[in-house]
Coordinates of C-alpha atoms in Angstrom, one line a residue:
Chain A
M25 CA -16.5 -92.9 -32.6
A26 CA -14.4 -92.5 -29.0
E27 CA -17.6 -90.9 -27.5
K28 CA -19.6 -94.3 -28.1
L29 CA -16.9 -96.4 -27.3
K30 CA -16.7 -94.3 -23.6
Y31 CA -20.4 -94.0 -23.0
D32 CA -23.4 -95.4 -24.4
R33 CA -25.4 -92.6 -23.5
G34 CA -25.6 -89.1 -22.9
T35 CA -22.2 -87.2 -25.0
L36 CA -18.9 -87.0 -23.7
L37 CA -19.5 -83.5 -22.2
S38 CA -23.3 -84.4 -20.4
I39 CA -25.3 -87.7 -19.4
F40 CA -28.4 -86.5 -21.1
K41 CA -28.6 -87.1 -25.3
T42 CA -29.8 -83.4 -25.6
D43 CA -29.1 -79.6 -25.2
R44 CA -33.6 -80.0 -24.8
A45 CA -33.1 -83.1 -22.6
E46 CA -30.7 -81.2 -20.5
D47 CA -32.0 -78.0 -20.8
F48 CA -35.4 -79.5 -19.1
A49 CA -33.4 -81.5 -15.9
A50 CA -32.3 -78.0 -15.1
L51 CA -35.4 -76.5 -15.5
V52 CA -36.8 -79.0 -12.9
V53 CA -34.2 -79.1 -10.8
A54 CA -34.0 -75.5 -10.2
L55 CA -38.2 -75.1 -9.8
A56 CA -37.6 -77.9 -7.1
I57 CA -35.8 -75.6 -5.4
V58 CA -38.0 -72.5 -6.0
V59 CA -40.6 -74.8 -4.1
L60 CA -38.5 -75.5 -1.5
V61 CA -37.4 -72.1 -0.6
V62 CA -40.2 -70.4 -1.4
L63 CA -41.7 -74.0 1.4
F64 CA -39.1 -73.6 3.8
V65 CA -37.7 -69.9 3.5
P66 CA -39.6 -67.3 5.4
R67 CA -39.5 -63.6 2.4
Chain B
M6 CA -23.4 -101.7 -20.3
I7 CA -22.8 -100.8 -17.3
Y8 CA -21.6 -97.5 -15.6
T9 CA -20.8 -98.2 -11.7
K10 CA -17.2 -98.9 -10.9
K11 CA -16.9 -100.2 -7.9
S12 CA -14.8 -98.5 -5.3
P13 CA -14.8 -97.3 -1.7
W14 CA -14.1 -93.8 -2.5
V15 CA -17.8 -92.5 -3.3
L16 CA -18.7 -93.8 0.7
I17 CA -15.1 -92.1 2.0
I18 CA -16.2 -89.1 0.1
G19 CA -18.8 -88.9 2.2
V20 CA -17.9 -89.5 5.3
I21 CA -15.2 -86.8 5.2
M22 CA -17.8 -84.6 4.5
A23 CA -20.9 -85.5 7.2
G24 CA -17.5 -85.4 9.1
Y25 CA -16.7 -82.7 8.5
A26 CA -20.6 -81.0 8.5
F27 CA -20.3 -82.1 12.7
L28 CA -17.2 -81.3 13.9
V29 CA -18.2 -77.6 12.2
Q30 CA -21.2 -78.7 14.3
Q31 CA -20.0 -79.3 17.6
G32 CA -17.8 -76.2 17.8
V33 CA -14.0 -78.4 16.9
L34 CA -13.0 -75.9 13.9
T35 CA -14.1 -73.1 15.6
G36 CA -10.2 -71.9 16.1
L37 CA -9.7 -73.0 12.3
M38 CA -12.8 -70.8 10.8
K39 CA -12.1 -67.8 13.0
M40 CA -8.7 -66.9 11.4
L41 CA -9.9 -67.8 7.9
H42 CA -13.1 -65.9 8.4
T43 CA -15.2 -68.4 7.1
S44 CA -17.2 -68.9 10.3
G45 CA -19.3 -66.9 8.5
H46 CA -20.3 -70.5 6.7
A47 CA -20.9 -72.7 9.1
G48 CA -24.7 -73.3 8.9
E49 CA -23.9 -73.2 4.8
M50 CA -20.8 -75.6 5.3
V51 CA -23.1 -78.2 8.1
T52 CA -26.0 -77.5 5.5
M53 CA -24.2 -79.0 3.1
G54 CA -22.2 -81.2 5.0
Y55 CA -24.6 -83.5 6.0
I56 CA -26.8 -84.2 2.7
F57 CA -24.1 -84.1 0.8
G58 CA -22.0 -87.2 3.3
V59 CA -25.4 -88.7 3.6
I60 CA -26.0 -89.2 -0.2
G61 CA -22.4 -90.2 -0.4
I62 CA -23.1 -92.9 2.4
V63 CA -25.7 -94.2 1.3
V64 CA -24.5 -94.6 -2.6
G65 CA -21.6 -95.8 -1.3
L66 CA -23.0 -98.4 0.6
W67 CA -25.0 -99.1 -2.3
Q68 CA -22.4 -99.6 -4.8
L69 CA -19.9 -101.9 -2.6
V70 CA -22.5 -103.8 -1.4
A71 CA -25.0 -104.1 -5.3
T72 CA -24.3 -106.2 -7.8
P73 CA -25.4 -103.2 -10.3
K74 CA -27.4 -104.1 -14.0
E75 CA -27.6 -102.7 -16.5
G76 CA -30.0 -99.7 -16.8
S77 CA -30.9 -95.8 -16.0
L78 CA -30.9 -96.9 -12.1
D79 CA -26.6 -98.2 -12.3
Y80 CA -26.4 -95.1 -15.7
Y81 CA -27.8 -92.2 -12.7
L82 CA -26.4 -93.6 -9.8
S83 CA -23.3 -94.3 -10.9
T84 CA -23.1 -90.5 -11.3
V85 CA -23.0 -89.9 -7.5
G86 CA -19.1 -90.5 -7.5
G87 CA -18.0 -87.7 -9.8
A88 CA -20.7 -84.8 -8.5
L89 CA -19.2 -85.4 -5.0
L90 CA -15.5 -86.1 -6.6
V91 CA -16.8 -81.9 -7.3
L92 CA -18.4 -81.3 -4.9
L93 CA -15.5 -82.0 -2.1
C94 CA -13.1 -79.4 -4.6
V95 CA -15.4 -77.0 -4.2
F96 CA -15.3 -77.6 -0.5
I97 CA -11.7 -77.0 -0.1
V98 CA -11.5 -74.1 -2.1
K99 CA -14.3 -72.5 -1.4
Y100 CA -14.1 -72.8 2.8
G101 CA -9.8 -73.1 2.4
A102 CA -8.0 -72.0 -0.3
E103 CA -9.9 -69.1 -1.3
P104 CA -10.2 -67.6 2.7
V105 CA -6.4 -68.5 2.5
F106 CA -5.6 -66.8 -0.4
K107 CA -7.7 -64.0 0.9
L108 CA -5.3 -64.0 4.3
W109 CA -1.6 -64.0 1.6
G110 CA -3.3 -61.3 -0.7
K111 CA -4.0 -59.2 2.8
A112 CA -0.3 -59.4 4.3
S113 CA 0.4 -58.4 0.9
D114 CA -0.7 -55.7 0.6
A115 CA 0.4 -55.2 4.1
A116 CA 3.6 -55.5 3.1
I117 CA 3.8 -54.3 -1.0
G118 CA 0.9 -52.7 -1.6
W119 CA -1.1 -54.8 -3.1
N120 CA -3.7 -56.8 -2.8
F121 CA -3.0 -59.5 -5.7
Q122 CA -5.5 -61.8 -4.4
T123 CA -8.4 -59.1 -5.3
T124 CA -6.5 -58.3 -8.1
L125 CA -6.2 -61.0 -9.8
G126 CA -9.5 -62.3 -8.6
L127 CA -8.4 -65.4 -6.8
N128 CA -12.2 -66.3 -6.1
Y129 CA -13.1 -69.8 -5.8
I130 CA -15.0 -69.6 -9.1
L131 CA -11.3 -69.3 -10.1
L132 CA -9.5 -71.5 -8.1
G133 CA -12.1 -73.7 -8.9
I134 CA -11.4 -74.5 -12.3
I135 CA -7.4 -74.0 -11.6
V136 CA -8.3 -77.5 -8.6
G137 CA -10.4 -79.0 -11.6
M138 CA -7.6 -78.1 -14.2
I139 CA -4.4 -79.5 -12.0
V140 CA -7.4 -82.7 -11.3
V141 CA -7.7 -83.3 -15.0
N142 CA -3.8 -83.2 -15.9
V143 CA -2.3 -84.3 -12.6
F144 CA -3.6 -86.8 -11.3
K145 CA -6.6 -87.9 -14.4
I146 CA -10.5 -88.4 -13.1
P147 CA -10.9 -91.9 -11.2
A148 CA -13.3 -93.9 -13.7
W149 CA -15.7 -94.1 -10.6
A150 CA -15.6 -90.3 -10.7
E151 CA -16.0 -89.9 -15.2
N152 CA -19.8 -90.4 -15.5
G153 CA -20.5 -88.1 -12.3
V154 CA -17.8 -85.2 -14.2
R155 CA -20.1 -84.6 -17.6
L156 CA -22.8 -83.2 -14.3
S157 CA -21.4 -79.7 -14.7
R158 CA -23.3 -78.8 -17.5
L159 CA -26.6 -79.9 -16.1
G160 CA -24.7 -77.5 -12.5
L161 CA -24.6 -74.6 -14.6
K162 CA -27.5 -74.1 -16.5
S163 CA -29.3 -74.4 -13.5
G164 CA -27.7 -71.9 -11.6
V165 CA -28.7 -69.4 -14.9
I166 CA -31.9 -69.7 -14.9
L167 CA -32.2 -69.2 -10.8
L168 CA -30.2 -65.8 -11.4
G169 CA -33.5 -64.9 -13.0
A170 CA -34.3 -64.6 -9.3
L171 CA -32.0 -61.8 -7.9
Y172 CA -33.7 -59.6 -10.6
S173 CA -36.2 -56.8 -9.2
A174 CA -39.0 -54.2 -11.0
A175 CA -37.0 -51.8 -8.5
E176 CA -33.5 -52.8 -10.3
L177 CA -35.0 -51.8 -13.5
R178 CA -36.5 -48.8 -12.6
N179 CA -33.8 -47.7 -11.5
L180 CA -31.3 -47.7 -14.7
G181 CA -32.5 -45.1 -15.8
G182 CA -32.4 -44.5 -20.1
L183 CA -29.2 -43.8 -20.9
S184 CA -27.5 -46.9 -19.2
V185 CA -29.8 -48.8 -21.5
V186 CA -29.2 -47.1 -24.5
L187 CA -25.2 -46.8 -24.0
I188 CA -25.1 -50.8 -22.5
G189 CA -27.5 -51.7 -26.0
F190 CA -25.1 -49.5 -28.3
F191 CA -22.2 -51.2 -26.6
V192 CA -23.1 -55.0 -26.0
L193 CA -24.5 -55.0 -29.6
G194 CA -21.7 -54.1 -31.0
S195 CA -18.9 -56.1 -29.8
V196 CA -20.8 -59.6 -30.5
G197 CA -20.9 -57.9 -33.8
M198 CA -17.8 -57.3 -34.0
V199 CA -16.5 -60.8 -32.2
L200 CA -18.4 -63.0 -34.9
W201 CA -17.0 -60.7 -37.6
L202 CA -14.0 -61.2 -36.3
G203 CA -14.4 -64.7 -36.1
R204 CA -15.2 -64.9 -39.3
L205 CA -12.1 -63.0 -41.5
R206 CA -9.9 -65.1 -38.3
N207 CA -10.9 -68.2 -40.3
I208 CA -12.4 -69.2 -35.7
P209 CA -15.2 -72.3 -35.0
N210 CA -18.4 -70.9 -35.0
S211 CA -18.4 -72.1 -31.2
M212 CA -15.6 -70.6 -30.6
G213 CA -16.5 -66.8 -32.0
G214 CA -19.9 -67.8 -30.4
V215 CA -18.4 -67.5 -26.4
L216 CA -16.1 -65.3 -26.8
S217 CA -18.4 -63.0 -28.2
A218 CA -21.0 -63.5 -25.3
G219 CA -18.2 -63.1 -23.1
M220 CA -16.8 -59.5 -24.7
G221 CA -20.4 -58.4 -24.9
V222 CA -22.0 -59.2 -22.1
C223 CA -20.0 -59.9 -18.4
G224 CA -18.0 -62.9 -18.8
V225 CA -17.6 -66.0 -16.9
S226 CA -21.8 -65.9 -16.7
A227 CA -22.3 -65.0 -19.8
A228 CA -19.7 -67.4 -21.6
V229 CA -21.7 -69.8 -19.7
A230 CA -25.1 -68.8 -21.0
S231 CA -24.1 -69.3 -24.8
A232 CA -21.9 -72.0 -24.5
P233 CA -25.3 -74.8 -25.0
V234 CA -26.4 -71.8 -27.6
V235 CA -23.1 -72.5 -29.9
Q236 CA -21.5 -75.8 -29.0
A237 CA -18.2 -74.9 -26.9
K238 CA -16.6 -77.5 -26.2
S239 CA -14.5 -76.5 -22.7
T240 CA -11.3 -75.3 -24.4
E241 CA -13.3 -72.4 -26.2
I242 CA -14.6 -71.8 -23.3
A243 CA -12.0 -71.6 -20.9
Y244 CA -10.1 -69.2 -23.4
T245 CA -13.3 -67.0 -23.1
I246 CA -12.3 -66.9 -20.1
G247 CA -8.6 -66.7 -19.6
T248 CA -9.2 -63.6 -22.3
I249 CA -12.1 -61.5 -20.2
L250 CA -9.7 -62.5 -17.0
L251 CA -6.3 -61.0 -18.2
W252 CA -7.9 -57.9 -20.0
G253 CA -10.5 -56.7 -17.4
V254 CA -7.5 -57.2 -15.2
L255 CA -5.6 -54.7 -16.7
M256 CA -8.6 -52.6 -18.0
M257 CA -8.1 -51.9 -13.6
F258 CA -5.4 -50.4 -13.5
I259 CA -5.5 -49.0 -16.9
F260 CA -8.9 -46.4 -16.2
P261 CA -8.0 -45.2 -13.4
P262 CA -5.3 -43.4 -14.3
V263 CA -6.6 -42.3 -17.6
G264 CA -10.0 -41.4 -16.3
R265 CA -7.8 -38.8 -13.7
A266 CA -6.1 -37.1 -16.2
L267 CA -8.6 -36.5 -18.6
G268 CA -10.4 -34.7 -15.1
M269 CA -13.8 -37.2 -15.4
G270 CA -17.1 -37.2 -12.3
Y271 CA -17.7 -40.1 -11.2
I272 CA -20.5 -40.8 -13.4
Q273 CA -19.1 -40.6 -16.3
F274 CA -15.8 -42.6 -15.2
G275 CA -18.8 -45.4 -13.0
A276 CA -20.2 -45.3 -16.7
W277 CA -17.4 -45.7 -19.2
A278 CA -16.5 -48.4 -16.5
G279 CA -19.3 -50.4 -16.0
T280 CA -19.4 -50.8 -20.2
G281 CA -16.2 -50.8 -20.6
I282 CA -14.5 -53.4 -18.7
L283 CA -15.2 -56.7 -18.9
N284 CA -15.3 -58.7 -15.3
S285 CA -18.3 -57.3 -12.8
A286 CA -15.6 -57.5 -10.5
Q287 CA -13.1 -55.3 -12.4
V288 CA -16.2 -52.6 -12.4
A289 CA -16.5 -53.0 -8.4
A290 CA -12.6 -53.1 -8.5
A291 CA -11.8 -50.0 -10.9
A292 CA -14.6 -47.8 -9.2
L293 CA -13.5 -48.3 -6.3
I294 CA -9.4 -47.6 -6.8
Y295 CA -11.4 -44.4 -8.1
Q296 CA -13.1 -43.3 -5.5
P297 CA -12.1 -44.2 -2.1
T298 CA -13.8 -42.0 -0.2
G299 CA -18.0 -42.5 -1.4
I300 CA -19.6 -45.2 -3.1
E301 CA -21.0 -42.6 -6.4
T302 CA -18.3 -43.7 -8.5
L303 CA -19.8 -47.9 -7.6
K304 CA -23.4 -47.7 -8.1
V305 CA -23.3 -46.0 -11.7
A306 CA -20.9 -48.9 -12.7
E307 CA -23.1 -51.5 -11.0
I308 CA -26.0 -49.4 -12.2
F309 CA -24.6 -50.2 -15.4
N310 CA -23.2 -53.8 -14.8
I311 CA -26.6 -55.1 -14.4
T312 CA -27.9 -53.5 -17.1
R313 CA -25.3 -55.3 -19.5
I314 CA -26.3 -58.6 -17.9
L315 CA -29.3 -57.9 -18.5
F316 CA -28.6 -58.1 -22.5
L317 CA -28.0 -61.7 -21.4
P318 CA -31.1 -63.7 -22.4
I319 CA -31.4 -61.2 -26.2
I320 CA -27.5 -62.2 -27.4
V321 CA -28.5 -65.8 -26.6
I322 CA -30.9 -65.5 -28.6
W323 CA -28.8 -64.2 -31.5
L324 CA -26.2 -66.5 -31.5
A325 CA -28.5 -69.3 -30.9
V326 CA -29.8 -68.6 -34.1
W327 CA -27.3 -66.8 -35.4
Y328 CA -25.2 -70.6 -35.5
V329 CA -28.0 -72.7 -36.2
Q330 CA -27.9 -70.6 -39.2
R331 CA -23.7 -71.0 -40.1
E332 CA -24.1 -74.8 -39.3
A333 CA -26.4 -75.2 -41.9
G334 CA -25.0 -73.5 -44.5
A335 CA -26.2 -72.0 -47.1
Q336 CA -29.2 -73.7 -47.6
K337 CA -32.0 -71.2 -46.2
V338 CA -33.4 -71.5 -42.5
N339 CA -36.2 -71.2 -41.0
V340 CA -35.7 -69.2 -37.9
G341 CA -38.6 -69.4 -36.5
R342 CA -38.8 -73.2 -36.0
V343 CA -34.8 -73.0 -35.4
I344 CA -36.0 -70.9 -32.6
F345 CA -38.6 -73.3 -31.2
E346 CA -36.0 -76.2 -31.6
K347 CA -32.7 -75.5 -30.8
F348 CA -34.1 -73.0 -28.6
P349 CA -32.3 -73.1 -25.0
V350 CA -35.4 -73.7 -22.6
F351 CA -33.1 -72.8 -19.8
V352 CA -33.2 -69.4 -20.7
L353 CA -36.8 -68.9 -20.8
G354 CA -36.2 -70.7 -17.0
F355 CA -33.9 -67.6 -15.7
L356 CA -37.0 -65.4 -17.2
L357 CA -39.3 -67.5 -16.1
L358 CA -37.5 -66.9 -12.3
F359 CA -37.4 -63.0 -13.3
A360 CA -40.8 -62.5 -14.4
L361 CA -41.2 -64.8 -10.6
S362 CA -39.6 -62.0 -8.8
T363 CA -40.8 -59.0 -10.1
T364 CA -43.9 -60.7 -8.4
G365 CA -42.4 -60.0 -4.9
I366 CA -42.7 -63.6 -4.3
F367 CA -39.0 -63.3 -3.3
A368 CA -38.4 -60.6 -1.3
P369 CA -40.2 -57.2 -1.3
A370 CA -40.7 -55.3 -4.4
Q371 CA -38.0 -52.5 -4.4
H372 CA -35.0 -55.7 -2.1
Y373 CA -32.0 -54.2 -4.6
K374 CA -29.7 -57.1 -4.2
G375 CA -31.8 -58.9 -1.6
K376 CA -32.0 -55.9 0.4
Y377 CA -34.1 -53.9 0.9
F378 CA -34.5 -50.3 3.2
D379 CA -37.7 -50.5 6.5
N380 CA -36.6 -48.0 8.8
A381 CA -40.0 -48.7 11.2
I382 CA -37.6 -50.3 14.0
K383 CA -37.8 -51.4 17.3
E384 CA -36.9 -48.5 19.8
S385 CA -33.8 -51.9 20.2
K386 CA -32.3 -50.4 16.8
L387 CA -32.4 -47.1 16.9
L388 CA -29.1 -46.0 17.7
T389 CA -28.3 -44.7 22.0
S390 CA -27.9 -41.0 23.1
E391 CA -24.0 -42.7 23.8
E392 CA -23.4 -43.4 20.5
T393 CA -25.3 -40.4 19.3
S394 CA -23.3 -38.3 21.7
L395 CA -20.3 -39.5 19.8
L396 CA -21.8 -38.8 16.3
Q397 CA -22.5 -35.5 17.9
S398 CA -18.6 -34.3 19.3
E399 CA -16.7 -35.8 15.5
L400 CA -19.3 -33.3 13.5
G401 CA -16.5 -30.8 12.8
K402 CA -14.3 -33.1 11.0
V403 CA -17.2 -33.5 8.2
Q404 CA -16.5 -30.8 5.0
R405 CA -18.7 -32.2 3.0
E406 CA -22.7 -30.0 3.7
D407 CA -25.0 -32.7 2.0
Q408 CA -22.5 -35.4 4.6
K409 CA -22.4 -33.1 7.4
A410 CA -26.9 -32.6 7.4
A411 CA -27.3 -35.9 6.6
L412 CA -24.8 -36.6 9.6
E413 CA -26.9 -33.8 12.4
R414 CA -30.6 -36.1 9.9
L415 CA -29.0 -39.3 11.9
I416 CA -28.8 -37.5 15.3
Q417 CA -31.5 -36.1 15.3
N418 CA -33.6 -39.5 14.5
R419 CA -31.2 -41.8 15.8
K420 CA -32.3 -43.8 12.5
A421 CA -31.6 -43.6 8.9
M422 CA -34.8 -41.6 7.5
S423 CA -34.6 -42.4 3.6
I424 CA -32.7 -44.8 1.2
D425 CA -30.7 -41.3 -0.3
H426 CA -30.1 -40.5 3.1
D427 CA -28.5 -43.8 4.8
T428 CA -26.7 -43.5 0.6
V429 CA -25.4 -40.9 1.7
L430 CA -24.0 -41.9 5.0
R431 CA -23.1 -44.4 3.6
G432 CA -20.4 -42.8 1.5
L433 CA -19.6 -41.1 4.8
A434 CA -18.1 -44.1 6.6
N435 CA -16.6 -44.9 3.5
A436 CA -14.2 -41.5 3.3
K437 CA -13.3 -42.8 6.6
V438 CA -13.5 -39.1 8.0
L439 CA -14.8 -40.5 12.1
S440 CA -13.4 -42.3 14.0
K441 CA -13.3 -46.0 13.7
D442 CA -16.0 -46.0 16.8
A443 CA -18.2 -43.3 14.9
N444 CA -17.5 -45.4 11.5
H445 CA -18.7 -48.6 13.2
V446 CA -22.0 -46.3 15.1
L447 CA -22.5 -45.4 11.1
K448 CA -22.4 -48.6 10.0
K449 CA -24.8 -49.6 13.0
A450 CA -27.6 -47.1 10.9
H451 CA -27.1 -48.6 7.8
S452 CA -27.4 -51.7 8.9
A453 CA -30.7 -51.4 11.5
V454 CA -32.7 -49.8 7.8
Y455 CA -31.2 -52.2 5.7
H456 CA -33.1 -56.1 5.7
T457 CA -32.0 -59.2 3.9
A458 CA -34.1 -60.9 1.3
K459 CA -34.2 -64.4 3.2
R460 CA -34.8 -66.1 -0.1
V461 CA -32.7 -64.2 -1.9
K462 CA -29.7 -64.9 0.1
W463 CA -30.7 -68.6 -0.3
F464 CA -31.1 -67.6 -3.5
R465 CA -27.4 -66.1 -3.8
T466 CA -25.6 -69.0 -1.6
L467 CA -27.1 -71.9 -4.0
I468 CA -25.9 -69.9 -7.0
V469 CA -22.6 -69.9 -5.2
W470 CA -23.0 -73.8 -5.2
F471 CA -24.1 -74.7 -8.8
F472 CA -21.7 -72.5 -10.7
A473 CA -18.4 -74.0 -8.1
F474 CA -20.1 -76.7 -9.1
G475 CA -20.2 -76.7 -12.6
L476 CA -17.0 -74.5 -13.5
T477 CA -15.0 -76.7 -11.4
G478 CA -16.0 -79.6 -12.8
L479 CA -15.3 -77.8 -15.9
G480 CA -12.4 -77.0 -15.0
M481 CA -11.8 -81.4 -14.5
Q482 CA -13.6 -81.4 -18.6
I483 CA -10.0 -78.9 -19.6
T484 CA -6.2 -80.6 -20.6
F485 CA -3.7 -78.3 -21.8
S486 CA -3.5 -81.4 -24.4
S487 CA -6.9 -80.4 -25.8
I488 CA -6.3 -75.9 -25.2
K489 CA -2.8 -75.9 -27.4
Q490 CA -5.1 -76.8 -30.7
A491 CA -7.5 -73.8 -29.3
G492 CA -4.7 -71.5 -30.9
G493 CA -3.6 -67.6 -29.7
Q494 CA -6.6 -66.1 -32.2
P495 CA -9.2 -64.9 -29.4
L496 CA -6.5 -63.6 -27.0
F497 CA -6.2 -61.3 -30.8
I498 CA -9.7 -61.4 -31.8
G499 CA -9.6 -60.5 -27.2
T500 CA -7.5 -57.9 -28.2
V501 CA -9.3 -56.0 -30.6
V502 CA -13.1 -55.8 -29.2
G503 CA -11.5 -55.5 -26.2
L504 CA -9.5 -52.2 -26.9
T505 CA -11.9 -51.0 -29.3
K506 CA -14.8 -51.1 -26.4
A507 CA -13.0 -49.3 -24.2
V508 CA -11.8 -46.3 -26.5
G509 CA -15.4 -45.9 -28.3
A510 CA -17.5 -46.5 -24.6
L511 CA -14.6 -43.5 -22.7
I512 CA -15.0 -40.9 -27.0
V513 CA -19.0 -41.6 -26.2
I514 CA -19.1 -40.5 -22.8
M515 CA -17.0 -37.9 -22.4
L516 CA -19.4 -36.5 -25.2
F517 CA -23.0 -37.0 -24.1
V518 CA -22.9 -38.0 -20.6
R519 CA -23.0 -35.1 -18.1
E520 CA -22.6 -35.2 -14.4
T521 CA -26.0 -35.2 -14.2
I522 CA -28.5 -37.5 -15.3

């Protein structure tokens, strides 16, 4: 209940509602970094 | 609900970070950085400082000027303050606290023969957690930063996914069947034992799950990777990390004298350390304590350590299924559905990046830890006649036949001719048999034929930042009052499993591992 009062979105430990949403966000972040590294850093 | 809390601090932190990057770029801090031995990170400081600084200035100004309205823009922009607070702590820890502790550690080593910094593992990870805990317990998280601190798990998960990019097929080939069998047995055995003891001692499933991964695989990374799967609380992760570090430090001291007393060979000791010691840093330390005059033990220990880390996805899958079955009570659980619904997608991301890495997209396929051998080098990179003359004059100091032959070959060719050749030369340099100048020449010869894979280097830098961010933020979610509630069960279980693993691995290795694998 206290959690609901403090944040009406996400949980106490995460800004995302579910672990899976957080997983996908992390995947997007990681893949974005991979693309940037491959594009801008020579092998 | 409006999440943005108007405060000048977001802007101030942005200005501090951009200002710091500017000072580094202009060379104002060169003297201080030389003293702290952080000059090698100057480029990183400038890049990260400007990126985070500009974000802080733009968002800070926006938050001061605009009137926030309820919605996604307000929700996500309000996280920037907390994220910047965590990143500021990381800056202070990484470029300030850790280098200072390193200097103090060296000073204590010179004074009393004990480097407390390396022994206690006071690196940016541990210091980041401690700083985070101090911030939340002594000062409290300010209201404008509270929302952003909740990004720490996202940072950790992104870091774990990117870890997959650091492995190569070449490393897998190096592992060998023995390490896979031995590590597989002890990793799975440790995890199973912790889960069994946890059930006997009635600890929460989330605590047992995260402790089992930490005890079974490789400490912090494993605990972090498994935490979301078993929905572990910050206090449970903190207890796991504390138990692992305590055991890692103890074993680092105990393993070398035991190995010497039993007359273990380098391969036997390396295999034992890589299997029985819980934390990667202490595995390397124990191997180097055991064999300070060469790197053979360290290489074996590292192979075993890497094998252990590769078991991480298997453990996460196991824990994902185990946790849901346990939490569902007596009800039958459809395992396939559980895996589909609950399987952590970030682990798939880790596997995806590993698969990409094996294609050679990030580094030449034969790279090892981001470095690869290539001795097709320019004339200017070859050893000079003065350097080969120096080595020739010190040839008589070398006692080991293989090292002597390797040195003669180096003098003749003016460069290392193969990976094995270079390995023997590195062992010779590490043994410090030759003069300082001659060792410098050996290091030059090594650097000339080993090249850093730039993309892997970037990944490593970014992974460090993600972990530092995530773990410092994690520290900010750990309050002393909540730690007290966790009780002493993790330490008890950790002690039983840690001892069993160390003794069991010792017996198996003494019985089955010979000096030639």
